[in-house]
Structure formats: C-alpha cells, structure tokens
Amino acid sequence: MRIARFVQDSDPAFGVVDGDEGQEEIAVIKGDPFFSGVQLTGERHKLEDVRLLAPIIPRSKVVGIGKNYADHAAEMGGEVPPAPLMFLKPNTSVIGPNDPVVLPAFSDEISYEAELAVVIGRICKDVPLDRVDEVVFGYTCANDLTARDAQRTDGQWARAKGFDTSCPLGPWIETDLDTDDVAVRGYLNGELVQDGNTSQMVWGVKELVSYVSQAFTLLPGDVILTGTPAGVGLISDGERYEVSIEGIGRLSNTARS
C-alpha cells in the first residue's frame, strides 16, 4: 500500500495511491493513519491534481546511518565502522517531492546521497530483531544531503547534515516492501550516478532498527536513513537530483541558492 501526504485546496491530508503509473489516483484517508489506521473517506482525486508533500514530518527525529555501504566508505577515504554510525537530522530538514533544496550560504560543497528510509509506526524501545516488522510502518525514498566542507571542519555532523531542506523524503510511504534485495539509484540531471542495492548494506534494516532503538525511544513517524551506496557527488544551483528505489518510486528535488 502506498500512503501519501498531500494538499489540494488547503489543509494537508493523507491518502492511498493506487492505479498504474501515469493514471494514479489518491483515495483520501480519514485522519492520521499513524494513529487512526487507514479509514477511507470515499473522496478521490487524480494524483496529478494534488501536490505531494513529504509523506511524514517526523514527530521527533531523523536518525541517519553513516558508511553502511563498503564501497561508499571506501570512496570517502575510510573503512566501514565496527558498529552502525549514527547521527541526527532535525525534522526541520525534511522537505517533500519537488520542493527546492536551498543551498546554505556556509557551504560550497553540498553532496547528494540516495537512501532507503525506514518509517517507524509505533512507539518502541530495545526492539529485538524478530519483532522489527511489528514497529515499521513502511519505507520511502530519501536524499541525505551533506555539506562536505562543514563535515570536515566541524568535528561533528549536526550542521553538515542537519541544515534546512537537507532531508527530502517521498514520494510516499510503501508499507509492503522486502528490503533484502532492492535497487537504490540516484540520477543527477538525468544521468545515473549512484547504482546500489540494499543487499550491499553492511547492516540490514532489521539490524539497524534494533540497534537504533537501543539508543533512542522511537516514536511513530520517526525516520531511519539506512546509508548510501557509492557514487556521491556535488550538486549545484539549478541541478536536479532524483532518488529511485525499486518497489517505492522516485523522489526529485532541484537545488536553489
């Protein structure tokens, strides 16, 4: 099931996206599916007639995982860490499909990172591996934009990875996805620059959710970014980056100064 957050006239709403590509419609959901479940109102719209928003604005946090693909760790001049490397992005970093990525004035080196994102569906702590599926609401596409120069000079990653608009999410949440063997690709101005697969992740989704939950209580709507494959590079004013994840869809955003 594909659950989107959208706006047509005024207030944001959630809906279920169905139909073939190019002919999709969105069936409106009553209330918030994270708390009320999926209750259809009977109202429907053509997908082309609404504006998609970020499918979730995390209620507390986005947890990123660094260097979870060995080839990406190598291209950054390092090795895979002995345990998942965690960092936080504020919810103010989140934007939706086609929203502009505003390049911050403090950086001259903004890099794109295509990633699979896990969306948490219920409050949880210390989740065992065999119960991870019970706490996951679904999955979406993410772009973990990073100010590489600030990452080098600051000594920690809060500013480099947490600036406003640094976490595009979308286009919707796919609630049913086998994450063991999923293609993760990124396109800069239409050219394929990242071409990975979740089978290459050092730690899979279950391991990451369990590990993160040992450090943080996870709340409904929290997001975990699972790392990026090799091929990261810089994005400049006017350039467009598209994240494509097999079984989910495509997320596109253009950079603006």
mmCIF file of C-alpha atoms in Angstrom:
data_model
loop_
_atom_site.group_PDB
_atom_site.id
_atom_site.type_symbol
_atom_site.label_atom_id
_atom_site.label_comp_id
_atom_site.label_asym_id
_atom_site.label_seq_id
_atom_site.Cartn_x
_atom_site.Cartn_y
_atom_site.Cartn_z
ATOM 1 C CA MET A 1 0.000 0.000 0.000
ATOM 2 C CA ARG A 2 1.300 3.451 -0.939
ATOM 3 C CA ILE A 3 0.371 6.138 1.578
ATOM 4 C CA ALA A 4 0.958 9.745 0.567
ATOM 5 C CA ARG A 5 0.541 13.087 2.266
ATOM 6 C CA PHE A 6 -0.800 15.805 0.014
ATOM 7 C CA VAL A 7 -2.583 19.111 -0.261
ATOM 8 C CA GLN A 8 -5.209 20.100 -2.789
ATOM 9 C CA ASP A 9 -7.003 23.182 -1.539
ATOM 10 C CA SER A 10 -5.900 23.952 1.998
ATOM 11 C CA ASP A 11 -5.045 21.564 4.822
ATOM 12 C CA PRO A 12 -2.716 18.585 4.321
ATOM 13 C CA ALA A 13 -4.320 15.147 4.219
ATOM 14 C CA PHE A 14 -3.245 11.524 3.824
ATOM 15 C CA GLY A 15 -4.356 9.217 1.064
ATOM 16 C CA VAL A 16 -3.782 5.812 -0.519
ATOM 17 C CA VAL A 17 -2.260 5.941 -4.001
ATOM 18 C CA ASP A 18 -3.455 3.339 -6.473
ATOM 19 C CA GLY A 19 -3.535 2.808 -10.220
ATOM 20 C CA ASP A 20 -0.915 2.325 -12.913
ATOM 21 C CA GLU A 21 1.897 4.815 -13.464
ATOM 22 C CA GLY A 22 0.570 7.927 -15.142
ATOM 23 C CA GLN A 23 -3.003 7.118 -14.166
ATOM 24 C CA GLU A 24 -2.714 7.093 -10.384
ATOM 25 C CA GLU A 25 -5.454 8.316 -8.113
ATOM 26 C CA ILE A 26 -5.365 9.108 -4.423
ATOM 27 C CA ALA A 27 -8.103 7.900 -2.075
ATOM 28 C CA VAL A 28 -8.383 10.209 0.917
ATOM 29 C CA ILE A 29 -7.847 8.774 4.397
ATOM 30 C CA LYS A 30 -9.732 9.980 7.450
ATOM 31 C CA GLY A 31 -7.324 11.497 9.972
ATOM 32 C CA ASP A 32 -3.767 10.334 10.582
ATOM 33 C CA PRO A 33 -3.025 6.722 9.579
ATOM 34 C CA PHE A 34 -0.242 6.516 12.178
ATOM 35 C CA PHE A 35 -2.849 6.744 14.928
ATOM 36 C CA SER A 36 -6.224 6.033 13.304
ATOM 37 C CA GLY A 37 -5.317 3.345 10.803
ATOM 38 C CA VAL A 38 -6.400 3.506 7.164
ATOM 39 C CA GLN A 39 -10.039 4.569 7.012
ATOM 40 C CA LEU A 40 -11.083 5.752 3.558
ATOM 41 C CA THR A 41 -13.493 8.683 3.285
ATOM 42 C CA GLY A 42 -14.709 7.827 -0.219
ATOM 43 C CA GLU A 43 -13.207 11.022 -1.649
ATOM 44 C CA ARG A 44 -10.753 10.540 -4.530
ATOM 45 C CA HIS A 45 -8.532 12.784 -6.637
ATOM 46 C CA LYS A 46 -6.312 12.310 -9.646
ATOM 47 C CA LEU A 47 -2.741 12.311 -8.432
ATOM 48 C CA GLU A 48 -1.843 14.978 -10.982
ATOM 49 C CA ASP A 49 -4.401 17.317 -9.402
ATOM 50 C CA VAL A 50 -2.795 17.367 -5.944
ATOM 51 C CA ARG A 51 0.586 18.466 -4.609
ATOM 52 C CA LEU A 52 2.502 15.783 -2.785
ATOM 53 C CA LEU A 53 4.144 16.737 0.490
ATOM 54 C CA ALA A 54 6.783 14.914 2.490
ATOM 55 C CA PRO A 55 4.925 11.720 3.419
ATOM 56 C CA ILE A 56 5.808 12.271 7.064
ATOM 57 C CA ILE A 57 7.228 15.094 9.160
ATOM 58 C CA PRO A 58 8.959 13.145 11.935
ATOM 59 C CA ARG A 59 7.485 13.941 15.324
ATOM 60 C CA SER A 60 10.871 13.822 16.997
ATOM 61 C CA LYS A 61 13.831 12.826 14.815
ATOM 62 C CA VAL A 62 15.516 11.516 11.727
ATOM 63 C CA VAL A 63 18.297 9.067 12.565
ATOM 64 C CA GLY A 64 20.956 8.723 9.889
ATOM 65 C CA ILE A 65 23.385 5.835 9.438
ATOM 66 C CA GLY A 66 26.813 6.624 8.019
ATOM 67 C CA LYS A 67 29.068 4.374 5.941
ATOM 68 C CA ASN A 68 26.664 1.437 5.699
ATOM 69 C CA TYR A 69 27.884 0.505 2.198
ATOM 70 C CA ALA A 70 31.518 -0.580 1.994
ATOM 71 C CA ASP A 71 32.012 0.988 -1.446
ATOM 72 C CA HIS A 72 30.783 4.353 -0.153
ATOM 73 C CA ALA A 73 33.042 4.154 2.908
ATOM 74 C CA ALA A 74 35.965 3.484 0.564
ATOM 75 C CA GLU A 75 35.166 6.394 -1.754
ATOM 76 C CA MET A 76 35.080 8.699 1.302
ATOM 77 C CA GLY A 77 38.574 7.536 2.239
ATOM 78 C CA GLY A 78 37.607 5.386 5.197
ATOM 79 C CA GLU A 79 36.573 1.946 6.330
ATOM 80 C CA VAL A 80 33.278 0.530 7.494
ATOM 81 C CA PRO A 81 32.893 1.323 11.224
ATOM 82 C CA PRO A 82 32.731 -1.578 13.707
ATOM 83 C CA ALA A 83 29.113 -0.702 14.562
ATOM 84 C CA PRO A 84 26.426 1.419 12.866
ATOM 85 C CA LEU A 85 27.494 5.068 12.870
ATOM 86 C CA MET A 86 24.518 7.179 13.925
ATOM 87 C CA PHE A 87 23.759 10.881 13.562
ATOM 88 C CA LEU A 88 20.615 13.007 13.867
ATOM 89 C CA LYS A 89 18.868 15.340 11.454
ATOM 90 C CA PRO A 90 16.162 17.696 12.822
ATOM 91 C CA ASN A 91 12.629 17.485 11.469
ATOM 92 C CA THR A 92 13.134 20.998 10.054
ATOM 93 C CA SER A 93 15.467 19.412 7.496
ATOM 94 C CA VAL A 94 12.594 17.471 5.909
ATOM 95 C CA ILE A 95 11.029 18.562 2.619
ATOM 96 C CA GLY A 96 8.841 16.773 0.082
ATOM 97 C CA PRO A 97 8.847 15.864 -3.605
ATOM 98 C CA ASN A 98 9.785 18.731 -5.954
ATOM 99 C CA ASP A 99 10.451 21.110 -3.041
ATOM 100 C CA PRO A 100 13.640 23.124 -3.578
ATOM 101 C CA VAL A 101 16.839 22.197 -1.781
ATOM 102 C CA VAL A 102 18.110 25.544 -0.510
ATOM 103 C CA LEU A 103 21.911 25.510 -0.658
ATOM 104 C CA PRO A 104 23.204 27.042 2.590
ATOM 105 C CA ALA A 105 25.482 30.068 2.372
ATOM 106 C CA PHE A 106 28.008 28.495 4.754
ATOM 107 C CA SER A 107 28.899 25.678 2.336
ATOM 108 C CA ASP A 108 30.398 25.380 -1.138
ATOM 109 C CA GLU A 109 30.211 21.572 -1.242
ATOM 110 C CA ILE A 110 26.702 20.143 -0.966
ATOM 111 C CA SER A 111 26.598 16.439 -1.775
ATOM 112 C CA TYR A 112 23.661 14.187 -2.633
ATOM 113 C CA GLU A 113 23.092 10.720 -1.099
ATOM 114 C CA ALA A 114 20.315 8.401 -2.300
ATOM 115 C CA GLU A 115 18.976 6.257 0.541
ATOM 116 C CA LEU A 116 16.221 3.893 1.605
ATOM 117 C CA ALA A 117 14.358 5.381 4.580
ATOM 118 C CA VAL A 118 12.500 3.373 7.224
ATOM 119 C CA VAL A 119 9.401 4.979 8.778
ATOM 120 C CA ILE A 120 8.552 3.871 12.319
ATOM 121 C CA GLY A 121 4.895 3.132 13.052
ATOM 122 C CA ARG A 122 4.687 2.760 16.831
ATOM 123 C CA ILE A 123 6.497 3.796 19.980
ATOM 124 C CA CYS A 124 9.235 1.306 20.736
ATOM 125 C CA LYS A 125 12.479 0.730 22.612
ATOM 126 C CA ASP A 126 15.023 -2.104 22.595
ATOM 127 C CA VAL A 127 13.317 -3.894 19.716
ATOM 128 C CA PRO A 128 14.557 -7.475 19.179
ATOM 129 C CA LEU A 129 15.393 -8.498 15.623
ATOM 130 C CA ASP A 130 12.449 -10.843 15.330
ATOM 131 C CA ARG A 131 9.975 -8.065 16.208
ATOM 132 C CA VAL A 132 11.238 -5.267 13.970
ATOM 133 C CA ASP A 133 8.449 -5.821 11.431
ATOM 134 C CA GLU A 134 5.926 -5.009 14.177
ATOM 135 C CA VAL A 135 7.252 -1.455 14.615
ATOM 136 C CA VAL A 136 7.896 -0.485 10.975
ATOM 137 C CA PHE A 137 5.126 1.449 9.233
ATOM 138 C CA GLY A 138 6.800 1.436 5.824
ATOM 139 C CA TYR A 139 9.561 2.750 3.595
ATOM 140 C CA THR A 140 10.253 5.785 1.444
ATOM 141 C CA CYS A 141 12.986 7.411 -0.652
ATOM 142 C CA ALA A 142 15.407 9.857 0.939
ATOM 143 C CA ASN A 143 18.227 12.173 -0.057
ATOM 144 C CA ASP A 144 20.668 12.711 2.817
ATOM 145 C CA LEU A 145 22.211 15.961 1.600
ATOM 146 C CA THR A 146 25.520 16.796 3.243
ATOM 147 C CA ALA A 147 27.724 19.889 3.431
ATOM 148 C CA ARG A 148 31.071 18.148 2.930
ATOM 149 C CA ASP A 149 33.223 21.146 3.857
ATOM 150 C CA ALA A 150 31.346 21.654 7.126
ATOM 151 C CA GLN A 151 31.527 17.920 7.771
ATOM 152 C CA ARG A 152 35.323 18.120 7.547
ATOM 153 C CA THR A 153 35.790 21.241 9.655
ATOM 154 C CA ASP A 154 33.142 20.971 12.377
ATOM 155 C CA GLY A 155 34.251 17.743 14.006
ATOM 156 C CA GLN A 156 30.633 16.560 14.233
ATOM 157 C CA TRP A 157 27.834 16.427 11.703
ATOM 158 C CA ALA A 158 24.934 18.461 13.082
ATOM 159 C CA ARG A 159 25.361 21.441 10.764
ATOM 160 C CA ALA A 160 26.698 19.449 7.812
ATOM 161 C CA LYS A 161 23.740 17.076 7.687
ATOM 162 C CA GLY A 162 21.014 18.965 9.533
ATOM 163 C CA PHE A 163 20.636 22.234 7.640
ATOM 164 C CA ASP A 164 17.167 23.243 6.441
ATOM 165 C CA THR A 165 15.969 21.257 3.370
ATOM 166 C CA SER A 166 18.759 18.656 3.743
ATOM 167 C CA CYS A 167 16.363 15.700 4.005
ATOM 168 C CA PRO A 168 13.960 15.293 1.074
ATOM 169 C CA LEU A 169 11.528 12.397 1.622
ATOM 170 C CA GLY A 170 8.919 10.880 -0.688
ATOM 171 C CA PRO A 171 7.051 10.494 -2.872
ATOM 172 C CA TRP A 172 5.022 8.296 -0.494
ATOM 173 C CA ILE A 173 5.389 5.513 2.061
ATOM 174 C CA GLU A 174 5.287 1.957 0.757
ATOM 175 C CA THR A 175 4.001 -0.249 3.572
ATOM 176 C CA ASP A 176 4.840 -3.593 1.962
ATOM 177 C CA LEU A 177 8.437 -3.990 0.800
ATOM 178 C CA ASP A 178 11.004 -6.769 1.080
ATOM 179 C CA THR A 179 14.129 -4.736 1.784
ATOM 180 C CA ASP A 180 16.706 -7.535 1.363
ATOM 181 C CA ASP A 181 17.311 -7.008 -2.369
ATOM 182 C CA VAL A 182 16.140 -3.572 -3.546
ATOM 183 C CA ALA A 183 17.853 -1.336 -6.111
ATOM 184 C CA VAL A 184 18.823 2.133 -4.832
ATOM 185 C CA ARG A 185 19.737 4.557 -7.601
ATOM 186 C CA GLY A 186 20.411 8.265 -7.959
ATOM 187 C CA TYR A 187 20.313 10.497 -11.043
ATOM 188 C CA LEU A 188 21.916 13.915 -11.358
ATOM 189 C CA ASN A 189 20.225 15.877 -14.149
ATOM 190 C CA GLY A 190 19.009 12.566 -15.585
ATOM 191 C CA GLU A 191 22.403 10.840 -15.526
ATOM 192 C CA LEU A 192 22.803 7.711 -13.398
ATOM 193 C CA VAL A 193 25.467 8.415 -10.759
ATOM 194 C CA GLN A 194 24.542 6.038 -7.923
ATOM 195 C CA ASP A 195 23.621 2.419 -8.569
ATOM 196 C CA GLY A 196 23.468 0.237 -5.471
ATOM 197 C CA ASN A 197 21.351 -2.421 -3.833
ATOM 198 C CA THR A 198 20.237 -2.950 -0.256
ATOM 199 C CA SER A 199 21.846 -6.401 -0.422
ATOM 200 C CA GLN A 200 25.157 -4.492 -0.247
ATOM 201 C CA MET A 201 24.342 -2.858 3.082
ATOM 202 C CA VAL A 202 26.663 -3.839 5.914
ATOM 203 C CA TRP A 203 23.739 -3.810 8.351
ATOM 204 C CA GLY A 204 20.261 -4.563 7.047
ATOM 205 C CA VAL A 205 17.021 -2.882 8.009
ATOM 206 C CA LYS A 206 16.240 -5.201 10.915
ATOM 207 C CA GLU A 207 19.700 -4.783 12.412
ATOM 208 C CA LEU A 208 19.546 -1.012 12.084
ATOM 209 C CA VAL A 209 16.088 -0.589 13.615
ATOM 210 C CA SER A 210 17.021 -2.842 16.527
ATOM 211 C CA TYR A 211 20.349 -1.077 17.069
ATOM 212 C CA VAL A 212 18.915 2.446 16.873
ATOM 213 C CA SER A 213 16.139 1.517 19.299
ATOM 214 C CA GLN A 214 18.743 0.583 21.891
ATOM 215 C CA ALA A 215 19.882 4.218 21.963
ATOM 216 C CA PHE A 216 16.634 6.098 21.335
ATOM 217 C CA THR A 217 12.992 5.573 22.070
ATOM 218 C CA LEU A 218 11.447 5.612 18.610
ATOM 219 C CA LEU A 219 8.126 7.365 18.076
ATOM 220 C CA PRO A 220 5.507 6.977 15.329
ATOM 221 C CA GLY A 221 6.733 8.897 12.295
ATOM 222 C CA ASP A 222 10.415 8.785 13.206
ATOM 223 C CA VAL A 223 12.649 8.034 10.213
ATOM 224 C CA ILE A 224 15.839 5.991 9.934
ATOM 225 C CA LEU A 225 18.077 6.605 6.901
ATOM 226 C CA THR A 226 19.912 3.390 6.045
ATOM 227 C CA GLY A 227 23.009 4.734 4.292
ATOM 228 C CA THR A 228 24.007 5.426 0.703
ATOM 229 C CA PRO A 229 25.844 3.437 -1.976
ATOM 230 C CA ALA A 230 28.903 4.710 -3.815
ATOM 231 C CA GLY A 231 28.707 7.478 -6.383
ATOM 232 C CA VAL A 232 28.054 10.504 -4.192
ATOM 233 C CA GLY A 233 28.991 13.868 -5.632
ATOM 234 C CA LEU A 234 28.214 17.558 -5.505
ATOM 235 C CA ILE A 235 25.037 19.335 -6.550
ATOM 236 C CA SER A 236 24.941 22.967 -7.668
ATOM 237 C CA ASP A 237 22.339 25.665 -8.141
ATOM 238 C CA GLY A 238 19.741 24.630 -10.718
ATOM 239 C CA GLU A 239 20.702 20.969 -10.782
ATOM 240 C CA ARG A 240 18.137 18.274 -10.093
ATOM 241 C CA TYR A 241 18.665 15.062 -8.164
ATOM 242 C CA GLU A 242 16.345 12.084 -8.374
ATOM 243 C CA VAL A 243 16.329 9.134 -5.982
ATOM 244 C CA SER A 244 14.813 5.952 -7.395
ATOM 245 C CA ILE A 245 14.119 2.948 -5.168
ATOM 246 C CA GLU A 246 12.764 -0.276 -6.566
ATOM 247 C CA GLY A 247 9.304 -1.028 -5.247
ATOM 248 C CA ILE A 248 8.707 2.518 -3.988
ATOM 249 C CA GLY A 249 9.106 5.167 -6.679
ATOM 250 C CA ARG A 250 11.059 8.317 -7.442
ATOM 251 C CA LEU A 251 11.859 11.440 -5.435
ATOM 252 C CA SER A 252 13.076 14.542 -7.289
ATOM 253 C CA ASN A 253 14.343 17.876 -5.981
ATOM 254 C CA THR A 254 16.156 20.829 -7.541
ATOM 255 C CA ALA A 255 18.887 22.800 -5.779
ATOM 256 C CA ARG A 256 18.499 26.567 -5.360
ATOM 257 C CA SER A 257 20.916 29.133 -3.953
#
